[in-house]
XYZ file of C-alpha atoms in Angstrom:
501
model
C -17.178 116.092 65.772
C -14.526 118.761 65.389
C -11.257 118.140 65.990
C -8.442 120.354 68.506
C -6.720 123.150 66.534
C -3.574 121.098 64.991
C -0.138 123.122 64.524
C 1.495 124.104 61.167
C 3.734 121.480 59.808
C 7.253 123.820 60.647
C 6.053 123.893 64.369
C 7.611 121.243 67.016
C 5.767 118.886 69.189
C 5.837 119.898 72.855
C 6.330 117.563 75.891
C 6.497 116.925 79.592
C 7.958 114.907 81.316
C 6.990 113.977 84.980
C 9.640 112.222 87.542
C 8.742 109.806 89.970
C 11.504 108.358 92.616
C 15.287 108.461 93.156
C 17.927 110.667 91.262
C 18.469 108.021 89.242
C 15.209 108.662 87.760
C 15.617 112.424 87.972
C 19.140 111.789 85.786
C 17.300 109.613 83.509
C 14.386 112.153 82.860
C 17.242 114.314 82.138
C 18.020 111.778 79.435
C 14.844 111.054 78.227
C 14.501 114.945 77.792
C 17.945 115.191 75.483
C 16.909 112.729 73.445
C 13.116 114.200 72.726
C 14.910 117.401 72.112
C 17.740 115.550 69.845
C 14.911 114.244 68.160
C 13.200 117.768 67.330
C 10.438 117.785 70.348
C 10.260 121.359 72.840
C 9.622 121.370 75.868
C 6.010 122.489 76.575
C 5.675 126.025 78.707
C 4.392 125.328 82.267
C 1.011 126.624 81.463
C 0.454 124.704 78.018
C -0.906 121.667 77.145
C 1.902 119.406 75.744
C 1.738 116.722 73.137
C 3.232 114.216 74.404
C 3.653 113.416 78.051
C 6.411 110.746 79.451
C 5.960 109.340 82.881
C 9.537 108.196 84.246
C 8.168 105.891 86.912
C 9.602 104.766 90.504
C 8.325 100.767 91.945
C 9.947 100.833 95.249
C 6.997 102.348 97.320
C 3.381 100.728 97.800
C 1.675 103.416 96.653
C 3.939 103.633 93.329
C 0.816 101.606 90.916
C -2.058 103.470 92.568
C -0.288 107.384 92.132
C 0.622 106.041 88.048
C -2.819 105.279 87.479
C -4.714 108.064 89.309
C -2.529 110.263 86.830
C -3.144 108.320 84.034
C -6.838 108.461 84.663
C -6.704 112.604 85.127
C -5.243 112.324 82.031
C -7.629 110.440 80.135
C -10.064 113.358 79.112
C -7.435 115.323 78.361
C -6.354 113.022 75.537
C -10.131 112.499 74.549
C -9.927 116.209 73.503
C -6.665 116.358 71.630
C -5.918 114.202 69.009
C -2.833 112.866 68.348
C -1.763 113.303 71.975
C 0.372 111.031 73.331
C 0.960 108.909 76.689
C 4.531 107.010 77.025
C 5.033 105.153 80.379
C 8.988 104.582 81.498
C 11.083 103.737 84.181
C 10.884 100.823 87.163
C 6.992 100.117 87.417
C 6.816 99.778 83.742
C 9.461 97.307 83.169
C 7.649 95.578 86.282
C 4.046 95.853 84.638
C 4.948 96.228 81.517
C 2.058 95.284 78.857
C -0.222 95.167 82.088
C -0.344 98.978 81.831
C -1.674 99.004 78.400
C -4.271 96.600 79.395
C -5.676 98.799 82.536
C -5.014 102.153 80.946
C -5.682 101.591 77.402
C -5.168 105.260 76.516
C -1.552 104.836 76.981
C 0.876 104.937 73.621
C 4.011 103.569 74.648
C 5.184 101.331 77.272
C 9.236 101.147 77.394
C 11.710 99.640 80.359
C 14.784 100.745 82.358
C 17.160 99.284 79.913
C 15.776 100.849 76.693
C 15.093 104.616 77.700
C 17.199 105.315 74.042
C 13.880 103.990 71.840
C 11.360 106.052 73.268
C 11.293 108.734 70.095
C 11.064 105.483 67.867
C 8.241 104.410 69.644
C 6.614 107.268 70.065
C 7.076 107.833 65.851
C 5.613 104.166 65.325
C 2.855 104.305 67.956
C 1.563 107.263 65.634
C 2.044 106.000 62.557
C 0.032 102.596 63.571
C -2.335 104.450 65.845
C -2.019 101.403 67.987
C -0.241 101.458 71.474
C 3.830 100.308 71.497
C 5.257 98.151 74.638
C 9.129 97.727 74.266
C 10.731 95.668 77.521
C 14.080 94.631 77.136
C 15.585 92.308 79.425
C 19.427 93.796 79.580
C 21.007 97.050 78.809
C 21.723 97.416 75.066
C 24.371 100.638 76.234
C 25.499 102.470 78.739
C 22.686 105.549 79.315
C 24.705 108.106 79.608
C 26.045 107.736 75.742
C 22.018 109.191 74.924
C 22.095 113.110 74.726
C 21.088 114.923 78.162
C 19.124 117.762 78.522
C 20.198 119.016 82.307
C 17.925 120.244 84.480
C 21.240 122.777 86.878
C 23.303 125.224 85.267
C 25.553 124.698 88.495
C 25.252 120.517 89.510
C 25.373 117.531 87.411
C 24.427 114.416 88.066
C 26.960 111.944 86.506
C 26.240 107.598 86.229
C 28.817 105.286 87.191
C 27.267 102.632 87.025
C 23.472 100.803 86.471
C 22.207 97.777 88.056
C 22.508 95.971 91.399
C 23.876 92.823 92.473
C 22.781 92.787 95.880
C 19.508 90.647 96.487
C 17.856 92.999 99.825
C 14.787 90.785 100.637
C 12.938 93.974 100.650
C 14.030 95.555 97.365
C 12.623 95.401 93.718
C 15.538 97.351 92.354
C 17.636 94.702 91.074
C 14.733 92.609 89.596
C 14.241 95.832 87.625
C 17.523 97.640 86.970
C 19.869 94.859 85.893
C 23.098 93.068 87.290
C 25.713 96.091 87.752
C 26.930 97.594 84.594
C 30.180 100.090 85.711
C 31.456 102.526 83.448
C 34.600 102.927 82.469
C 36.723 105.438 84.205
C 37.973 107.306 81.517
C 34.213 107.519 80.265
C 32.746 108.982 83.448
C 35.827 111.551 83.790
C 35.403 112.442 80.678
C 31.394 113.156 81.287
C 32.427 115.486 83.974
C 34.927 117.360 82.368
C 32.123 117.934 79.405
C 29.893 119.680 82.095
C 32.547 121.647 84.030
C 33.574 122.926 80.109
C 29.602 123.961 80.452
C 30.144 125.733 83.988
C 29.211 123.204 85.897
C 30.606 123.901 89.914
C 29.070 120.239 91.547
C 28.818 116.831 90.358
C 27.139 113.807 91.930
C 28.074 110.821 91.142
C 25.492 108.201 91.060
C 24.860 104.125 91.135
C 22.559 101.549 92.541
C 25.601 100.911 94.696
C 28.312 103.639 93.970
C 31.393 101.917 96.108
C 31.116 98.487 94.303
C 32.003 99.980 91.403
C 35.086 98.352 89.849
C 33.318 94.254 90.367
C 32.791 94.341 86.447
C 36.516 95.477 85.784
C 37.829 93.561 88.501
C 39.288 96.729 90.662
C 37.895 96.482 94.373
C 39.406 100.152 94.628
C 38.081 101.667 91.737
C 35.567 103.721 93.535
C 38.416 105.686 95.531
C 40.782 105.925 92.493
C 37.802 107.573 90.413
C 37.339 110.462 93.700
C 40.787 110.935 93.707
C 41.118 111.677 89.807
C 37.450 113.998 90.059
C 39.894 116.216 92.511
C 42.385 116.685 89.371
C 39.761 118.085 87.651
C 40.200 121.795 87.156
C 37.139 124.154 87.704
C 35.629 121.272 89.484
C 34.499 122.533 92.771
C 31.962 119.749 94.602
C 31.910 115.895 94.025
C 29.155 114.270 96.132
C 28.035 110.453 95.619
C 24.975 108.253 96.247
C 24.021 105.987 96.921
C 27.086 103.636 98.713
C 26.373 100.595 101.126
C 28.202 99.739 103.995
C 29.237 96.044 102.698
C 31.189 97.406 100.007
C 32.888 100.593 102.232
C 36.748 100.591 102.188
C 38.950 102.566 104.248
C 40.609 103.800 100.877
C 37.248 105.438 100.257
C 37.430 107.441 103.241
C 40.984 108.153 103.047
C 39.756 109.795 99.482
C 37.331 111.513 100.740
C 38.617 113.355 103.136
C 42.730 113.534 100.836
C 41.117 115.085 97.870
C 39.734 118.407 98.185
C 36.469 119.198 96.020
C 34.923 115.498 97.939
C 32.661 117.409 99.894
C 32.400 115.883 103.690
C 28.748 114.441 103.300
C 27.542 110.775 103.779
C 24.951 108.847 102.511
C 25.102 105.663 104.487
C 22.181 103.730 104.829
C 21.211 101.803 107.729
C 18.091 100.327 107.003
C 17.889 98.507 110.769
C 20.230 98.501 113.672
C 19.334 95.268 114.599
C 21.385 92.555 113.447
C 18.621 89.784 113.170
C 16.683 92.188 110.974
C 19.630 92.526 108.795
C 20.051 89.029 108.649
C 16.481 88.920 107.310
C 17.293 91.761 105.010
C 19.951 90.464 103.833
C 22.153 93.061 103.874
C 25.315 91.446 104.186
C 26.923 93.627 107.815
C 26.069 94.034 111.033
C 25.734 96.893 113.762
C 29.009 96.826 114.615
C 30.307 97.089 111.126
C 28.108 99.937 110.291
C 29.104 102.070 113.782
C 32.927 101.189 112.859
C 32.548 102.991 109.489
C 30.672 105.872 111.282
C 33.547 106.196 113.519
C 36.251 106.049 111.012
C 34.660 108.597 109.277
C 34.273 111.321 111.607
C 37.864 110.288 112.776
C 38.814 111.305 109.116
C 36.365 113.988 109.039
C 35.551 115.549 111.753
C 33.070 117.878 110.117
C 31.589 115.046 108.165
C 27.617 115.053 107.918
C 26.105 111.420 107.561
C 22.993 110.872 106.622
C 21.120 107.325 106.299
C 17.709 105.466 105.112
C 16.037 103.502 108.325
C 13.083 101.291 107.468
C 10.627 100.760 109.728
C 8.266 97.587 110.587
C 10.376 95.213 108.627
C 8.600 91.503 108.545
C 9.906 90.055 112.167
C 10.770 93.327 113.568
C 10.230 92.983 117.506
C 10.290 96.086 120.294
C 13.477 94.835 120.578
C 14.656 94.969 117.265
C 12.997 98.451 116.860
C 15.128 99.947 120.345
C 18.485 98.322 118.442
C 17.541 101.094 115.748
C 17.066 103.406 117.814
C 20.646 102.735 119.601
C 21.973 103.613 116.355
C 20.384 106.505 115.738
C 21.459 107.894 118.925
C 24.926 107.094 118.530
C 25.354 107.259 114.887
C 23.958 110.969 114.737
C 22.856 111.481 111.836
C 22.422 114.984 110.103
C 18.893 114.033 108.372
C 17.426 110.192 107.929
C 15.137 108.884 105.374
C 12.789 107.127 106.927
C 10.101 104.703 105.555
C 7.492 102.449 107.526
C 7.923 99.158 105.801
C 5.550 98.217 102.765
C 4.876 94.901 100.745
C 6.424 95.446 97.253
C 5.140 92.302 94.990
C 8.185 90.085 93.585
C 10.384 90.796 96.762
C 10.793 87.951 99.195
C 10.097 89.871 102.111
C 6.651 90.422 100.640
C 6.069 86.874 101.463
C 7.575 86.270 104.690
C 5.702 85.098 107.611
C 5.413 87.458 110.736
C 4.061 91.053 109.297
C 4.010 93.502 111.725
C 0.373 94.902 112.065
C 0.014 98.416 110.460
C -0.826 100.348 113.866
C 2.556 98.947 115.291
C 4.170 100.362 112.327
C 3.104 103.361 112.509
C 3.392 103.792 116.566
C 7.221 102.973 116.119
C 7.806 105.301 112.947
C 6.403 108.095 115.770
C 8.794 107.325 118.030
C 11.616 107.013 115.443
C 10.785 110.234 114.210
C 10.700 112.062 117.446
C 14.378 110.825 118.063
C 15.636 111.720 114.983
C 14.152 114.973 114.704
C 15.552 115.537 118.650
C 19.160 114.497 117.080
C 18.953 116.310 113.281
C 17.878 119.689 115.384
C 20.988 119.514 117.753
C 23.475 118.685 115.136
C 22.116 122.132 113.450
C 21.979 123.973 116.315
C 25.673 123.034 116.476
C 26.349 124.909 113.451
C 25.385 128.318 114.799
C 28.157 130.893 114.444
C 29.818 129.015 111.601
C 30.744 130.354 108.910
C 30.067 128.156 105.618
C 30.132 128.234 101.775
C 26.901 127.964 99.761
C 26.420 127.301 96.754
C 23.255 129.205 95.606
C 20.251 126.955 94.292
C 17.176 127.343 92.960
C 13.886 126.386 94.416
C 14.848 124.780 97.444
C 13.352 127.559 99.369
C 9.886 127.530 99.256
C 9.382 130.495 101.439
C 12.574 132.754 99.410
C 10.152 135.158 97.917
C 8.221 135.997 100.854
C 11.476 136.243 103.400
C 13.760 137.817 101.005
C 16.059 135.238 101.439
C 17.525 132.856 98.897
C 19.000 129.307 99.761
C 21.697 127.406 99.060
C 23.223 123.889 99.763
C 26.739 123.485 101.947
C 29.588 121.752 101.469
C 28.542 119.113 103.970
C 25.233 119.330 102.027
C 22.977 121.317 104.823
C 20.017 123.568 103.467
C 20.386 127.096 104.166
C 17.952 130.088 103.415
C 20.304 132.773 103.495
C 19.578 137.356 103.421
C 21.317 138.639 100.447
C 21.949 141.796 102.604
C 22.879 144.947 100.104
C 23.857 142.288 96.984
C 20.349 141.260 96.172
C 19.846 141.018 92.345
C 23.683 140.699 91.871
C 23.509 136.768 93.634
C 22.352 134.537 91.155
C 21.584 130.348 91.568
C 25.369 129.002 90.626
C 26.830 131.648 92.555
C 29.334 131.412 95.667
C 28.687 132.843 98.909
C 30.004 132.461 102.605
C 27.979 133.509 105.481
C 27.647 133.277 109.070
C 25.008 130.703 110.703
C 22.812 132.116 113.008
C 19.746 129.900 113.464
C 18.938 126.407 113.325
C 15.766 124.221 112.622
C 15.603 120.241 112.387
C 15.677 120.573 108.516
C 17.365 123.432 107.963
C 19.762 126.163 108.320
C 19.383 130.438 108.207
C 21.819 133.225 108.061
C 20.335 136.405 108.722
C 23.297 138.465 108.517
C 24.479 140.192 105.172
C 26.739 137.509 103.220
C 30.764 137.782 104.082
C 31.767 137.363 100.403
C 30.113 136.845 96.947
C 32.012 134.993 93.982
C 30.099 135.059 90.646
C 30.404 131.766 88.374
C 30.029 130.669 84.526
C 27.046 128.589 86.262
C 25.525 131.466 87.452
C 25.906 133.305 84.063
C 24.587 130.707 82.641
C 21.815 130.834 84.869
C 20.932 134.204 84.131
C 21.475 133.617 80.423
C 18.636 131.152 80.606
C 21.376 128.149 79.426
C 21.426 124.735 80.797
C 24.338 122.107 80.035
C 23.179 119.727 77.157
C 25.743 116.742 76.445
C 25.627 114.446 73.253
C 25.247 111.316 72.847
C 24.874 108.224 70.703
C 21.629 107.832 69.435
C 21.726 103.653 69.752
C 21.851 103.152 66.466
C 18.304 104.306 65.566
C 16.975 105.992 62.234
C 17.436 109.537 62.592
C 14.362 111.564 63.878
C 13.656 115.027 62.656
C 11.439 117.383 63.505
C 8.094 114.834 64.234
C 5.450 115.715 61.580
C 2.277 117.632 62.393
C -0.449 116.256 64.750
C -2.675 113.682 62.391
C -6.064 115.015 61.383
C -8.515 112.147 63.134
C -12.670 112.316 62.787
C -12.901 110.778 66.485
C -10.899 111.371 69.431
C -11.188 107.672 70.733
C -10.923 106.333 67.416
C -7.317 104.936 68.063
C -8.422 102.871 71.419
């Protein structure tokens, strides 16, 4: 049988790496992409065939095991035809399933977990040498992630950890059962992080956690989370700090006194919901109530007038009556949110809600997520239309239009975190992705945002040089103490294809 053409020993292995979930998973596929690189991999072109393929997984939906494996399986001829290509499987499924993958997808190389993202060039190197698969779960964090080396994805935004791990125990959620008790950074650690990437030309940072406004319970500082916004706003050449995700148990007033006190905090809310029925979030057990939730809305837009909340609202919860459904609804209405996330309710294995007595049939489900939609698409549309005639400050992105090319337009993100799909008017080529520029609203849609007039003003940025220089902020790391990895050696010369499985 002949073997696929293997590459000189001076030339680099190539990989992908495909993202699955929340942007905790897109920041950690930012990691796991630093340290392939630190370790001497490339990343493949879009239209080549790479040698090694990472799957950085997400657990929290139904469908999560049945999308891993239908890609694994497209995959599987692939490998049959190139030697020495490799399969590594990451993130929240696999420290759920862990050697259970191997078993059903034999094909697969390496198997590692949420809390040991920093071995996966080891494994990789030792799954080749022993041409049998690797599976490394680890049961704790061995370091804080964000020491490994990052390869990031913006020129322009960052995202930046605070913290790993939950120690909330939602009836419906896998998370913590997957991530870890909370792990905070240090302050000084995370500020320092962000001033790496604004030396890069960074404009916007998000700052991200399982539960971003306890962070402090492993220091013992309740008020932590505000004290760490205020010091982002001392930050020179910082121009955005966003956060996600926070949850309303954990909300202080001091937090929205940051917010809207320190400049660069951008007026945009993640809050979720998840019911607005009080029995449901007894069942939940998410530890406030209606009333508590509404009474940070308010506070909130009494701070911030301009303030754009948006929430998560699940749907069909184990219990959930008509009534129940209409308290969520109540919420909605009153709450009015910019955008919700919205999810009909689905058994996840190893949660207790999986269990509980009372499912609501499927067709109910789905007859109520209809109705929920329809009244938050109603609400999402006026709040835009609202916006018509104002003028706002964009910061130019990349790819979040998908109709740019065709329209002419290009699109950027406001302060309060609303798409728009802007006309360049005369500027055109001279308005690159990192790039300021104010316009004028003049139409609204339920998801988005357009200005049709020519811009007001156009700023240009070191993130949008960098953008057009084809440069992307990398940040060291510590390697966790592993043998150095050079450049991996050439692709092994094997008679069969399937001779390793």
């Amino acid at each position: 049988m002949t073997t696929a053409a293997l590459p000189a020993p001076s030339e680099a292995r190539t990989y992908e790496v495909r993202t699955y979930g929340c942007q905790m998973n897109v920041h950690d596929s930012e990691r796991i992409s630093g340290l392939l690189e630190a370790a001497g991999y490339v990343r493949a072109p879009q239209d080549g065939d790479p040698d090694v393929v990472v799957f950085n997984t997400c657990a929290v939906r139904e469908n999560a095991d049945n999308r891993l494996y239908g890609n694994l399986g497209h995959l599987r001829p692939v490998k049959d035809s190139r030697p020495g290509m490799q399969i590594a499987v990451g993130g929240c499924l696999a420290q759920k399933d862990r050697g259970d993958i191997v078993a059903k997808a034999p094909w697969v190389d390496v198997v590692f977990g949420t809390h040991n993202i920093g071995s996966l060039p080891a494994l990789l190197e030792r799954a080749r040498h022993n041409a049998d698969a690797e599976v490394e779960i680890l049961e704790s964090l061995e370091v804080f992630p964000s020491t490994l080396p990052t390869r990031r994805e913006s020129t322009y935004a960052g995202w930046v950890s605070i913290s790993v791990g939950c120690n909330n125990t939602c009836t419906f959620c896998i998370v913590p059962s997957l991530r870890g008790k909370e792990k905070d950074r240090r302050p000084g650690d995370v500020l320092s992080e962000v001033r790496a990437l604004v030396a890069e030309g960074v404009l916007e940072v998000t700052l991200l956690g399982q539960n971003v406004n306890s962070y402090g319970v492993e220091f013992g500082d309740r008020y932590a989370f505000g004290k760490l916004l205020r010091a982002t706003g001392e930050i020179e050449g910082l121009e955005r700090v966003r956060f996600t995700s926070p949850h309303p148990k954990d909300f202080t007033d001091d937090v929205i006194a940051a917010m809207a006190e320190t400049p660069n905090v951008c007026h945009s809310l993640h809050m979720p919901l998840q019911s607005g029925s009080d029995s449901m979030l007894k069942a939940m057990r998410r530890s406030y109530r209606q009333e508590r939730y509404l009474g940070i809305i308010e506070k909130v837009r009494a701070a911030m007038p301009d303030a754009a909340i948006t929430t998560d609202i699940i749907v069909g919860f184990p219990g959930e009556t008509e009534a129940d459904f209409q308290s969520t609804l109540d919420v909605v209405r009153e709450a009015r949110f910019s955008s919700a996330f919205t999810f009909q309710y689905s058994k996840r294995p190893g949660t207790p809600a999986a269990t509980m007595d009372s499912q609501v049939p499927k067709e109910v489900v789905k007859e109520r997520y209809g109705r929920l939609m329809e009244v938050v698409e109603e609400i999402t549309w006026a709040e835009n239309r609202r916006q018509v005639g104002r003028e706002v400050e964009l910061l130019v992105a990349v790819g979040e239009g998908r109709k740019d090319e065709r329209t002419g337009r290009m699109s950027g993100r406001a302060r309060d975190g609303r798409l728009v799909h802007f006309n360049t008017g005369d500027l055109g080529a001279a308005i690159r992705p990192g790039d300021i520029v104010h316009t004028e609203i003049t139409y609204a849609a339920p998801h988005h945002l357009n200005a049709d007039g020519a811009p007001i003003s156009h700023r240009t940025t070191r993130a949008g040089d960098a953008w057009a220089a084809g440069r992307t902020p990398r940040t060291p790391g510590v390697n966790l103490g592993l043998p150095t990895i050079g450049v991996p050696a050439p692709l092994p010369v094997q008679a069969s294809a399937c001779q390793t499985h």
